[in-house]
Amino acid sequence: MVLRRSVRVEMLLAALVVLGGVLLALSAPPIQSQGDLTSVNLAALLPGTSDSPDVVHLVIDPAVAGENQLRVFVSPADQLNVVSPTVVDRVRVTVTSLTDSSASQQLTLEPDDNGNFVAQGTQFSLDGWWQADVLVRRPGVEDVVVPFYVLLPDPNVNGFDAPPIPSSSSEAQQLVEAAFVQVDSIRSLSYHWRLTSGQGSVATAERRLSVGFDGNPPTSLLKSEGIEILTVGDRTWQRTPGQPWIERTWQDIFPPSEWLAAYDGATGFTLGRQMEVDGQRTRVVTFFVPETEEQIAAWYAFWIDETSGHVVQEVMISRHHYMLYNYSEFDQPVIIAPPDTNSATPQVG
């Protein structure tokens, strides 16, 4: 559930296509006492009416609790940080603390002369984790609400030693440890992820994965804008979307149980609010994983289904990484036929 040297190599391949190499180092550099960004620019694809979607940006400056400037603008997908000619009628932002149920505020942003929508003042009353739901209204298109996730003070702006690490709650820790047990036993799942660099770049991908059961081989199908990678048993293929499949060096399928090493040393477990995710009632739990020789420090939020115990949503914030995962289809059969000689699209069952 997190980018890691061995487990998420395929995610690096997909992200590099879009982010142009703006990724955190695979080994941990020293902790910065000051961040290297002046503001955080989060980005997400904005569904629209064309084949090339626009990108919506949420810029937060100086990304601390208290007074900030919030700026929202829309850019073309191929010209990030350039204001799009797309007409935007209205922007509204709802900010909600993930840990304090009483902290919430709705803001209507005002347009300026440059295509931005701006709000000043105190939007975030507390340090810690926040969700910012950005509503964008455009003529002839249904309103779109895009969620972003913010940690204050933001480590990439204010330094990796800036976010306070709270004392662990035993209840929160027990919830996360029970979720780890669930992850350890997962045989198959689907997930979608969105990675933004904090500088306006964004990449997305989706993956269907099975460790192999019910007589079916281990299988993985990754799809992103720039690359698709398919592994069935002991063979792997890749292609640019829409092009023929090419067999490549076999890429192992790491089971979810091997993802858990990324959370070694976790501390600062905090019990958050109850929230609904895709119709599922969840409990938010946040925690921190300190820096080691192998990986950089990272902050996490889990949305844990209160019925199944599965993590159905996860956010990770680290160096130039703002990663959102959504998980579904746990332990459902995955049947994907290898490409035939005519490079037909694999059939997913």
mmCIF file of C-alpha atoms in Angstrom:
data_model
loop_
_atom_site.group_PDB
_atom_site.id
_atom_site.type_symbol
_atom_site.label_atom_id
_atom_site.label_comp_id
_atom_site.label_asym_id
_atom_site.label_seq_id
_atom_site.Cartn_x
_atom_site.Cartn_y
_atom_site.Cartn_z
ATOM 1 C CA MET A 1 0.000 0.000 0.000
ATOM 2 C CA VAL A 2 3.013 2.284 -0.231
ATOM 3 C CA LEU A 3 5.800 2.987 -2.685
ATOM 4 C CA ARG A 4 8.786 0.822 -1.768
ATOM 5 C CA ARG A 5 12.023 -0.297 -3.477
ATOM 6 C CA SER A 6 10.970 -3.873 -4.334
ATOM 7 C CA VAL A 7 7.186 -3.845 -4.090
ATOM 8 C CA ARG A 8 6.216 -0.819 -6.111
ATOM 9 C CA VAL A 9 8.698 -0.788 -9.012
ATOM 10 C CA GLU A 10 5.800 -0.891 -11.480
ATOM 11 C CA MET A 11 4.370 2.226 -9.879
ATOM 12 C CA LEU A 12 7.633 4.070 -10.458
ATOM 13 C CA LEU A 13 7.485 3.159 -14.138
ATOM 14 C CA ALA A 14 3.984 4.544 -14.446
ATOM 15 C CA ALA A 15 4.634 7.668 -12.416
ATOM 16 C CA LEU A 16 7.848 8.577 -14.223
ATOM 17 C CA VAL A 17 5.926 8.872 -17.494
ATOM 18 C CA VAL A 18 3.760 11.667 -16.106
ATOM 19 C CA LEU A 19 5.834 13.252 -13.361
ATOM 20 C CA GLY A 20 9.017 13.477 -15.390
ATOM 21 C CA GLY A 21 11.140 12.042 -12.614
ATOM 22 C CA VAL A 22 9.838 14.196 -9.740
ATOM 23 C CA LEU A 23 9.818 11.349 -7.199
ATOM 24 C CA LEU A 24 11.146 10.793 -3.726
ATOM 25 C CA ALA A 25 14.483 9.025 -3.463
ATOM 26 C CA LEU A 26 14.380 5.261 -2.979
ATOM 27 C CA SER A 27 16.935 5.603 -0.200
ATOM 28 C CA ALA A 28 16.452 8.076 2.589
ATOM 29 C CA PRO A 29 18.238 11.438 2.379
ATOM 30 C CA PRO A 30 18.815 13.365 5.603
ATOM 31 C CA ILE A 31 15.804 14.945 7.300
ATOM 32 C CA GLN A 32 15.427 18.603 6.331
ATOM 33 C CA SER A 33 14.948 21.181 9.074
ATOM 34 C CA GLN A 34 13.348 23.404 6.418
ATOM 35 C CA GLY A 35 11.245 22.356 3.455
ATOM 36 C CA ASP A 36 12.254 22.970 -0.146
ATOM 37 C CA LEU A 37 8.841 24.197 -1.347
ATOM 38 C CA THR A 38 7.331 27.624 -0.689
ATOM 39 C CA SER A 39 3.762 26.316 -0.988
ATOM 40 C CA VAL A 40 2.099 22.980 -1.674
ATOM 41 C CA ASN A 41 0.399 22.541 -5.068
ATOM 42 C CA LEU A 42 -1.803 19.429 -5.064
ATOM 43 C CA ALA A 43 -3.303 18.260 -8.358
ATOM 44 C CA ALA A 44 -5.921 15.826 -9.637
ATOM 45 C CA LEU A 45 -7.474 14.969 -12.975
ATOM 46 C CA LEU A 46 -10.773 16.742 -13.511
ATOM 47 C CA PRO A 47 -13.383 14.701 -15.413
ATOM 48 C CA GLY A 48 -14.728 16.632 -18.350
ATOM 49 C CA THR A 49 -16.194 16.407 -21.803
ATOM 50 C CA SER A 50 -13.020 15.707 -23.806
ATOM 51 C CA ASP A 51 -10.565 12.844 -24.126
ATOM 52 C CA SER A 52 -7.866 15.012 -22.539
ATOM 53 C CA PRO A 53 -9.106 15.962 -19.074
ATOM 54 C CA ASP A 54 -8.120 19.147 -17.339
ATOM 55 C CA VAL A 55 -6.261 19.164 -14.024
ATOM 56 C CA VAL A 56 -7.548 20.940 -10.923
ATOM 57 C CA HIS A 57 -4.947 22.411 -8.568
ATOM 58 C CA LEU A 58 -5.238 23.305 -4.880
ATOM 59 C CA VAL A 59 -2.413 25.578 -3.725
ATOM 60 C CA ILE A 60 -1.949 26.157 0.014
ATOM 61 C CA ASP A 61 0.438 28.819 1.300
ATOM 62 C CA PRO A 62 2.171 28.656 3.800
ATOM 63 C CA ALA A 63 0.587 25.264 4.612
ATOM 64 C CA VAL A 64 0.399 25.666 8.393
ATOM 65 C CA ALA A 65 -2.472 25.779 10.861
ATOM 66 C CA GLY A 66 -4.046 29.237 10.938
ATOM 67 C CA GLU A 67 -4.069 31.784 8.148
ATOM 68 C CA ASN A 68 -3.374 30.540 4.634
ATOM 69 C CA GLN A 69 -4.083 31.543 1.092
ATOM 70 C CA LEU A 70 -6.066 28.914 -0.772
ATOM 71 C CA ARG A 71 -5.856 29.129 -4.541
ATOM 72 C CA VAL A 72 -7.674 26.850 -6.978
ATOM 73 C CA PHE A 73 -7.172 26.851 -10.733
ATOM 74 C CA VAL A 74 -7.652 24.502 -13.667
ATOM 75 C CA SER A 75 -4.876 23.703 -16.153
ATOM 76 C CA PRO A 76 -4.664 21.590 -19.319
ATOM 77 C CA ALA A 77 -3.264 18.120 -18.630
ATOM 78 C CA ASP A 78 -0.340 18.786 -20.996
ATOM 79 C CA GLN A 79 0.420 22.276 -19.594
ATOM 80 C CA LEU A 80 0.502 21.921 -15.840
ATOM 81 C CA ASN A 81 0.430 25.165 -13.841
ATOM 82 C CA VAL A 82 -0.892 27.088 -16.871
ATOM 83 C CA VAL A 83 -4.428 28.342 -16.338
ATOM 84 C CA SER A 84 -6.806 26.534 -18.709
ATOM 85 C CA PRO A 85 -9.174 28.388 -21.055
ATOM 86 C CA THR A 86 -11.897 26.128 -19.608
ATOM 87 C CA VAL A 87 -14.630 28.321 -18.128
ATOM 88 C CA VAL A 88 -15.063 27.824 -14.395
ATOM 89 C CA ASP A 89 -18.156 29.405 -12.861
ATOM 90 C CA ARG A 90 -17.636 28.609 -9.215
ATOM 91 C CA VAL A 91 -15.201 26.996 -6.788
ATOM 92 C CA ARG A 92 -16.087 25.956 -3.265
ATOM 93 C CA VAL A 93 -13.748 24.271 -0.785
ATOM 94 C CA THR A 94 -14.859 22.368 2.303
ATOM 95 C CA VAL A 95 -12.064 21.692 4.794
ATOM 96 C CA THR A 96 -12.591 19.010 7.451
ATOM 97 C CA SER A 97 -10.230 17.806 10.152
ATOM 98 C CA LEU A 98 -9.700 14.050 10.001
ATOM 99 C CA THR A 99 -9.177 13.871 13.757
ATOM 100 C CA ASP A 100 -11.480 16.522 15.256
ATOM 101 C CA SER A 101 -15.157 16.174 14.343
ATOM 102 C CA SER A 102 -15.879 19.781 15.351
ATOM 103 C CA ALA A 103 -13.354 21.346 12.957
ATOM 104 C CA SER A 104 -14.924 22.005 9.555
ATOM 105 C CA GLN A 105 -15.437 25.020 7.322
ATOM 106 C CA GLN A 106 -16.930 25.709 3.890
ATOM 107 C CA LEU A 107 -15.402 28.444 1.737
ATOM 108 C CA THR A 108 -16.565 30.014 -1.525
ATOM 109 C CA LEU A 109 -13.468 31.208 -3.368
ATOM 110 C CA GLU A 110 -13.488 34.480 -5.297
ATOM 111 C CA PRO A 111 -12.186 34.726 -8.883
ATOM 112 C CA ASP A 112 -9.263 36.995 -9.695
ATOM 113 C CA ASP A 113 -8.247 38.442 -13.065
ATOM 114 C CA ASN A 114 -5.928 35.537 -13.910
ATOM 115 C CA GLY A 115 -8.311 32.582 -13.825
ATOM 116 C CA ASN A 116 -7.611 31.682 -10.189
ATOM 117 C CA PHE A 117 -10.135 31.332 -7.379
ATOM 118 C CA VAL A 118 -8.746 32.579 -4.073
ATOM 119 C CA ALA A 119 -9.600 32.626 -0.367
ATOM 120 C CA GLN A 120 -7.641 34.248 2.449
ATOM 121 C CA GLY A 121 -7.846 33.792 6.207
ATOM 122 C CA THR A 122 -7.964 31.014 8.767
ATOM 123 C CA GLN A 123 -9.042 27.853 6.974
ATOM 124 C CA PHE A 124 -7.267 25.300 9.175
ATOM 125 C CA SER A 125 -7.674 25.718 12.927
ATOM 126 C CA LEU A 126 -5.461 22.797 14.023
ATOM 127 C CA ASP A 127 -2.206 21.052 13.243
ATOM 128 C CA GLY A 128 -2.612 17.578 11.767
ATOM 129 C CA TRP A 129 -4.579 15.873 9.005
ATOM 130 C CA TRP A 130 -7.277 17.618 6.936
ATOM 131 C CA GLN A 131 -9.473 16.738 3.971
ATOM 132 C CA ALA A 132 -10.142 19.521 1.461
ATOM 133 C CA ASP A 133 -13.060 18.806 -0.887
ATOM 134 C CA VAL A 134 -12.831 21.077 -3.927
ATOM 135 C CA LEU A 135 -16.072 21.614 -5.853
ATOM 136 C CA VAL A 136 -15.635 22.893 -9.417
ATOM 137 C CA ARG A 137 -18.633 24.154 -11.397
ATOM 138 C CA ARG A 138 -18.349 24.511 -15.178
ATOM 139 C CA PRO A 139 -21.075 25.340 -17.714
ATOM 140 C CA GLY A 140 -22.671 22.292 -19.338
ATOM 141 C CA VAL A 141 -20.918 19.830 -17.012
ATOM 142 C CA GLU A 142 -22.063 18.357 -13.726
ATOM 143 C CA ASP A 143 -20.343 19.728 -10.644
ATOM 144 C CA VAL A 144 -17.257 17.739 -9.683
ATOM 145 C CA VAL A 145 -15.986 17.376 -6.115
ATOM 146 C CA VAL A 146 -12.314 16.359 -5.831
ATOM 147 C CA PRO A 147 -10.873 15.355 -2.426
ATOM 148 C CA PHE A 148 -7.369 16.381 -1.407
ATOM 149 C CA TYR A 149 -5.550 15.421 1.802
ATOM 150 C CA VAL A 150 -3.342 17.810 3.737
ATOM 151 C CA LEU A 151 -0.943 17.441 6.675
ATOM 152 C CA LEU A 152 -0.168 20.615 8.615
ATOM 153 C CA PRO A 153 2.486 21.847 8.954
ATOM 154 C CA ASP A 154 3.291 20.409 5.535
ATOM 155 C CA PRO A 155 6.728 18.707 5.719
ATOM 156 C CA ASN A 156 7.790 19.628 2.177
ATOM 157 C CA VAL A 157 7.156 23.320 2.885
ATOM 158 C CA ASN A 158 7.995 23.627 6.573
ATOM 159 C CA GLY A 159 10.484 20.785 7.136
ATOM 160 C CA PHE A 160 10.211 17.114 8.008
ATOM 161 C CA ASP A 161 10.610 17.934 11.692
ATOM 162 C CA ALA A 162 7.671 20.374 11.623
ATOM 163 C CA PRO A 163 4.610 18.074 11.923
ATOM 164 C CA PRO A 164 4.136 17.141 15.602
ATOM 165 C CA ILE A 165 4.131 13.420 16.407
ATOM 166 C CA PRO A 166 1.370 12.750 18.972
ATOM 167 C CA SER A 167 1.462 10.131 21.697
ATOM 168 C CA SER A 168 -0.008 6.849 20.483
ATOM 169 C CA SER A 169 -3.592 5.923 21.287
ATOM 170 C CA SER A 170 -3.849 2.242 22.233
ATOM 171 C CA GLU A 171 -7.263 1.995 20.541
ATOM 172 C CA ALA A 172 -5.914 3.484 17.309
ATOM 173 C CA GLN A 173 -2.879 1.209 17.374
ATOM 174 C CA GLN A 174 -5.073 -1.862 17.884
ATOM 175 C CA LEU A 175 -7.216 -0.892 14.886
ATOM 176 C CA VAL A 176 -4.163 -0.530 12.655
ATOM 177 C CA GLU A 177 -2.590 -3.767 13.864
ATOM 178 C CA ALA A 178 -5.868 -5.606 13.187
ATOM 179 C CA ALA A 179 -5.894 -4.049 9.688
ATOM 180 C CA PHE A 180 -2.327 -5.308 9.150
ATOM 181 C CA VAL A 181 -3.579 -8.832 9.918
ATOM 182 C CA GLN A 182 -6.209 -8.374 7.200
ATOM 183 C CA VAL A 183 -3.604 -7.151 4.703
ATOM 184 C CA ASP A 184 -1.424 -10.167 5.486
ATOM 185 C CA SER A 185 -4.222 -12.514 4.403
ATOM 186 C CA ILE A 186 -5.424 -10.733 1.237
ATOM 187 C CA ARG A 187 -5.370 -13.017 -1.817
ATOM 188 C CA SER A 188 -6.611 -10.507 -4.403
ATOM 189 C CA LEU A 189 -7.799 -6.925 -4.658
ATOM 190 C CA SER A 190 -8.167 -3.947 -6.962
ATOM 191 C CA TYR A 191 -6.814 -0.504 -6.253
ATOM 192 C CA HIS A 192 -6.578 2.923 -7.817
ATOM 193 C CA TRP A 193 -3.924 5.438 -6.904
ATOM 194 C CA ARG A 194 -3.259 9.122 -7.445
ATOM 195 C CA LEU A 195 0.218 10.553 -6.960
ATOM 196 C CA THR A 196 0.910 14.277 -6.931
ATOM 197 C CA SER A 197 4.302 15.817 -6.301
ATOM 198 C CA GLY A 198 3.264 18.935 -4.384
ATOM 199 C CA GLN A 199 4.479 20.964 -7.370
ATOM 200 C CA GLY A 200 1.482 20.565 -9.670
ATOM 201 C CA SER A 201 2.271 17.213 -11.321
ATOM 202 C CA VAL A 202 -0.126 14.273 -11.094
ATOM 203 C CA ALA A 203 -0.171 10.615 -12.152
ATOM 204 C CA THR A 204 -2.883 8.008 -11.766
ATOM 205 C CA ALA A 205 -3.068 4.251 -12.261
ATOM 206 C CA GLU A 206 -5.203 1.252 -11.416
ATOM 207 C CA ARG A 207 -4.249 -2.340 -10.709
ATOM 208 C CA ARG A 208 -5.942 -5.711 -10.339
ATOM 209 C CA LEU A 209 -3.820 -8.221 -8.437
ATOM 210 C CA SER A 210 -4.108 -11.836 -7.331
ATOM 211 C CA VAL A 211 -1.510 -13.950 -5.552
ATOM 212 C CA GLY A 212 -3.026 -17.041 -7.227
ATOM 213 C CA PHE A 213 -5.768 -19.249 -5.773
ATOM 214 C CA ASP A 214 -8.714 -21.457 -6.808
ATOM 215 C CA GLY A 215 -6.481 -23.018 -9.459
ATOM 216 C CA ASN A 216 -5.668 -19.672 -11.123
ATOM 217 C CA PRO A 217 -2.071 -18.398 -11.495
ATOM 218 C CA PRO A 218 -0.711 -15.273 -9.791
ATOM 219 C CA THR A 219 -1.874 -12.325 -11.891
ATOM 220 C CA SER A 220 -1.349 -8.579 -12.027
ATOM 221 C CA LEU A 221 -2.654 -5.998 -14.499
ATOM 222 C CA LEU A 222 -1.480 -2.403 -14.071
ATOM 223 C CA LYS A 223 -2.980 0.369 -16.213
ATOM 224 C CA SER A 224 -1.859 3.982 -16.352
ATOM 225 C CA GLU A 225 -1.911 6.734 -18.945
ATOM 226 C CA GLY A 226 1.594 5.902 -20.148
ATOM 227 C CA ILE A 227 2.107 2.173 -19.602
ATOM 228 C CA GLU A 228 0.299 -1.122 -19.026
ATOM 229 C CA ILE A 229 2.036 -4.105 -17.427
ATOM 230 C CA LEU A 230 0.539 -7.595 -17.304
ATOM 231 C CA THR A 231 1.922 -10.584 -15.434
ATOM 232 C CA VAL A 232 0.278 -14.009 -15.596
ATOM 233 C CA GLY A 233 2.139 -16.787 -13.817
ATOM 234 C CA ASP A 234 5.795 -16.638 -14.839
ATOM 235 C CA ARG A 235 5.401 -14.345 -17.887
ATOM 236 C CA THR A 236 5.127 -10.541 -18.169
ATOM 237 C CA TRP A 237 4.083 -8.238 -21.019
ATOM 238 C CA GLN A 238 3.927 -4.477 -21.335
ATOM 239 C CA ARG A 239 2.653 -1.920 -23.814
ATOM 240 C CA THR A 240 1.770 1.687 -24.351
ATOM 241 C CA PRO A 241 -2.034 1.839 -24.117
ATOM 242 C CA GLY A 242 -3.573 0.988 -27.488
ATOM 243 C CA GLN A 243 -0.383 -0.578 -28.855
ATOM 244 C CA PRO A 244 0.523 -4.293 -29.204
ATOM 245 C CA TRP A 245 1.751 -6.186 -26.164
ATOM 246 C CA ILE A 246 5.495 -6.936 -25.979
ATOM 247 C CA GLU A 247 6.828 -9.694 -23.746
ATOM 248 C CA ARG A 248 9.440 -8.415 -21.314
ATOM 249 C CA THR A 249 11.514 -9.686 -18.405
ATOM 250 C CA TRP A 250 9.275 -11.403 -15.887
ATOM 251 C CA GLN A 251 8.135 -9.139 -13.069
ATOM 252 C CA ASP A 252 7.320 -10.837 -9.794
ATOM 253 C CA ILE A 253 3.970 -10.264 -8.094
ATOM 254 C CA PHE A 254 4.604 -9.283 -4.515
ATOM 255 C CA PRO A 255 1.680 -10.308 -2.298
ATOM 256 C CA PRO A 256 0.048 -7.733 -0.015
ATOM 257 C CA SER A 257 1.687 -9.471 2.938
ATOM 258 C CA GLU A 258 5.040 -8.120 1.709
ATOM 259 C CA TRP A 259 3.727 -4.553 1.690
ATOM 260 C CA LEU A 260 3.640 -4.506 5.472
ATOM 261 C CA ALA A 261 7.392 -3.982 5.884
ATOM 262 C CA ALA A 262 6.888 -0.367 4.776
ATOM 263 C CA TYR A 263 5.116 0.356 8.072
ATOM 264 C CA ASP A 264 7.857 -1.021 10.343
ATOM 265 C CA GLY A 265 8.461 1.262 13.304
ATOM 266 C CA ALA A 266 5.096 3.029 13.042
ATOM 267 C CA THR A 267 4.243 5.322 15.950
ATOM 268 C CA GLY A 268 1.985 8.274 16.816
ATOM 269 C CA PHE A 269 -1.245 6.307 16.257
ATOM 270 C CA THR A 270 -4.191 8.718 16.445
ATOM 271 C CA LEU A 271 -7.882 7.851 16.340
ATOM 272 C CA GLY A 272 -9.766 9.991 13.839
ATOM 273 C CA ARG A 273 -13.363 10.560 12.918
ATOM 274 C CA GLN A 274 -15.891 8.169 11.387
ATOM 275 C CA MET A 275 -16.358 8.807 7.660
ATOM 276 C CA GLU A 276 -18.150 7.164 4.747
ATOM 277 C CA VAL A 277 -16.087 5.909 1.789
ATOM 278 C CA ASP A 278 -18.031 4.544 -1.201
ATOM 279 C CA GLY A 279 -20.965 3.666 1.029
ATOM 280 C CA GLN A 280 -18.779 1.966 3.653
ATOM 281 C CA ARG A 281 -18.619 3.267 7.200
ATOM 282 C CA THR A 282 -14.972 3.686 8.154
ATOM 283 C CA ARG A 283 -12.818 4.919 11.008
ATOM 284 C CA VAL A 284 -9.848 7.133 10.244
ATOM 285 C CA VAL A 285 -6.544 6.320 11.963
ATOM 286 C CA THR A 286 -3.340 8.287 11.357
ATOM 287 C CA PHE A 287 0.267 7.386 12.195
ATOM 288 C CA PHE A 288 3.899 8.156 11.412
ATOM 289 C CA VAL A 289 6.790 5.963 10.204
ATOM 290 C CA PRO A 290 10.212 7.456 11.048
ATOM 291 C CA GLU A 291 13.120 7.597 8.621
ATOM 292 C CA THR A 292 15.437 4.589 8.301
ATOM 293 C CA GLU A 293 18.469 3.817 6.154
ATOM 294 C CA GLU A 294 16.158 2.265 3.527
ATOM 295 C CA GLN A 295 13.283 4.726 3.305
ATOM 296 C CA ILE A 296 12.366 8.277 4.117
ATOM 297 C CA ALA A 297 9.956 9.345 6.855
ATOM 298 C CA ALA A 298 6.278 9.189 5.923
ATOM 299 C CA TRP A 299 2.908 10.075 7.425
ATOM 300 C CA TYR A 300 -0.152 7.871 6.876
ATOM 301 C CA ALA A 301 -3.913 7.963 7.198
ATOM 302 C CA PHE A 302 -5.985 4.762 6.993
ATOM 303 C CA TRP A 303 -9.727 4.573 6.446
ATOM 304 C CA ILE A 304 -10.625 1.206 8.025
ATOM 305 C CA ASP A 305 -13.964 -0.421 7.199
ATOM 306 C CA GLU A 306 -15.757 -0.883 10.520
ATOM 307 C CA THR A 307 -17.443 -4.084 9.297
ATOM 308 C CA SER A 308 -14.705 -5.954 7.423
ATOM 309 C CA GLY A 309 -11.600 -4.432 9.007
ATOM 310 C CA HIS A 310 -10.082 -3.832 5.563
ATOM 311 C CA VAL A 311 -8.222 -0.626 4.732
ATOM 312 C CA VAL A 312 -10.405 0.798 1.946
ATOM 313 C CA GLN A 313 -8.539 4.095 1.571
ATOM 314 C CA GLU A 314 -4.988 5.175 2.403
ATOM 315 C CA VAL A 315 -3.079 8.441 2.131
ATOM 316 C CA MET A 316 0.695 8.715 2.409
ATOM 317 C CA ILE A 317 2.639 11.992 2.547
ATOM 318 C CA SER A 318 6.418 11.992 2.203
ATOM 319 C CA ARG A 319 9.089 13.828 0.221
ATOM 320 C CA HIS A 320 7.343 15.240 -2.855
ATOM 321 C CA HIS A 321 4.800 12.428 -2.513
ATOM 322 C CA TYR A 322 1.114 12.910 -1.824
ATOM 323 C CA MET A 323 -0.317 9.471 -2.526
ATOM 324 C CA LEU A 324 -3.960 8.416 -2.389
ATOM 325 C CA TYR A 325 -4.991 4.747 -2.662
ATOM 326 C CA ASN A 326 -8.529 3.351 -2.893
ATOM 327 C CA TYR A 327 -8.930 -0.432 -2.407
ATOM 328 C CA SER A 328 -11.802 -2.728 -3.343
ATOM 329 C CA GLU A 329 -12.771 -6.230 -4.588
ATOM 330 C CA PHE A 330 -10.971 -8.050 -1.790
ATOM 331 C CA ASP A 331 -10.453 -11.797 -2.383
ATOM 332 C CA GLN A 332 -12.503 -11.858 -5.592
ATOM 333 C CA PRO A 333 -11.364 -14.238 -8.379
ATOM 334 C CA VAL A 334 -9.039 -12.682 -10.971
ATOM 335 C CA ILE A 335 -8.910 -14.382 -14.353
ATOM 336 C CA ILE A 336 -6.882 -12.544 -17.014
ATOM 337 C CA ALA A 337 -5.912 -14.392 -20.190
ATOM 338 C CA PRO A 338 -2.408 -13.740 -21.550
ATOM 339 C CA PRO A 339 -2.269 -11.771 -24.830
ATOM 340 C CA ASP A 340 -2.693 -13.929 -27.927
ATOM 341 C CA THR A 341 -0.475 -13.717 -30.997
ATOM 342 C CA ASN A 342 -2.716 -10.972 -32.403
ATOM 343 C CA SER A 343 -2.123 -8.829 -29.255
ATOM 344 C CA ALA A 344 -5.762 -8.935 -28.242
ATOM 345 C CA THR A 345 -6.708 -7.118 -25.071
ATOM 346 C CA PRO A 346 -6.664 -9.531 -22.115
ATOM 347 C CA GLN A 347 -10.073 -10.505 -20.826
ATOM 348 C CA VAL A 348 -10.643 -9.839 -17.145
ATOM 349 C CA GLY A 349 -13.040 -12.099 -15.246
#
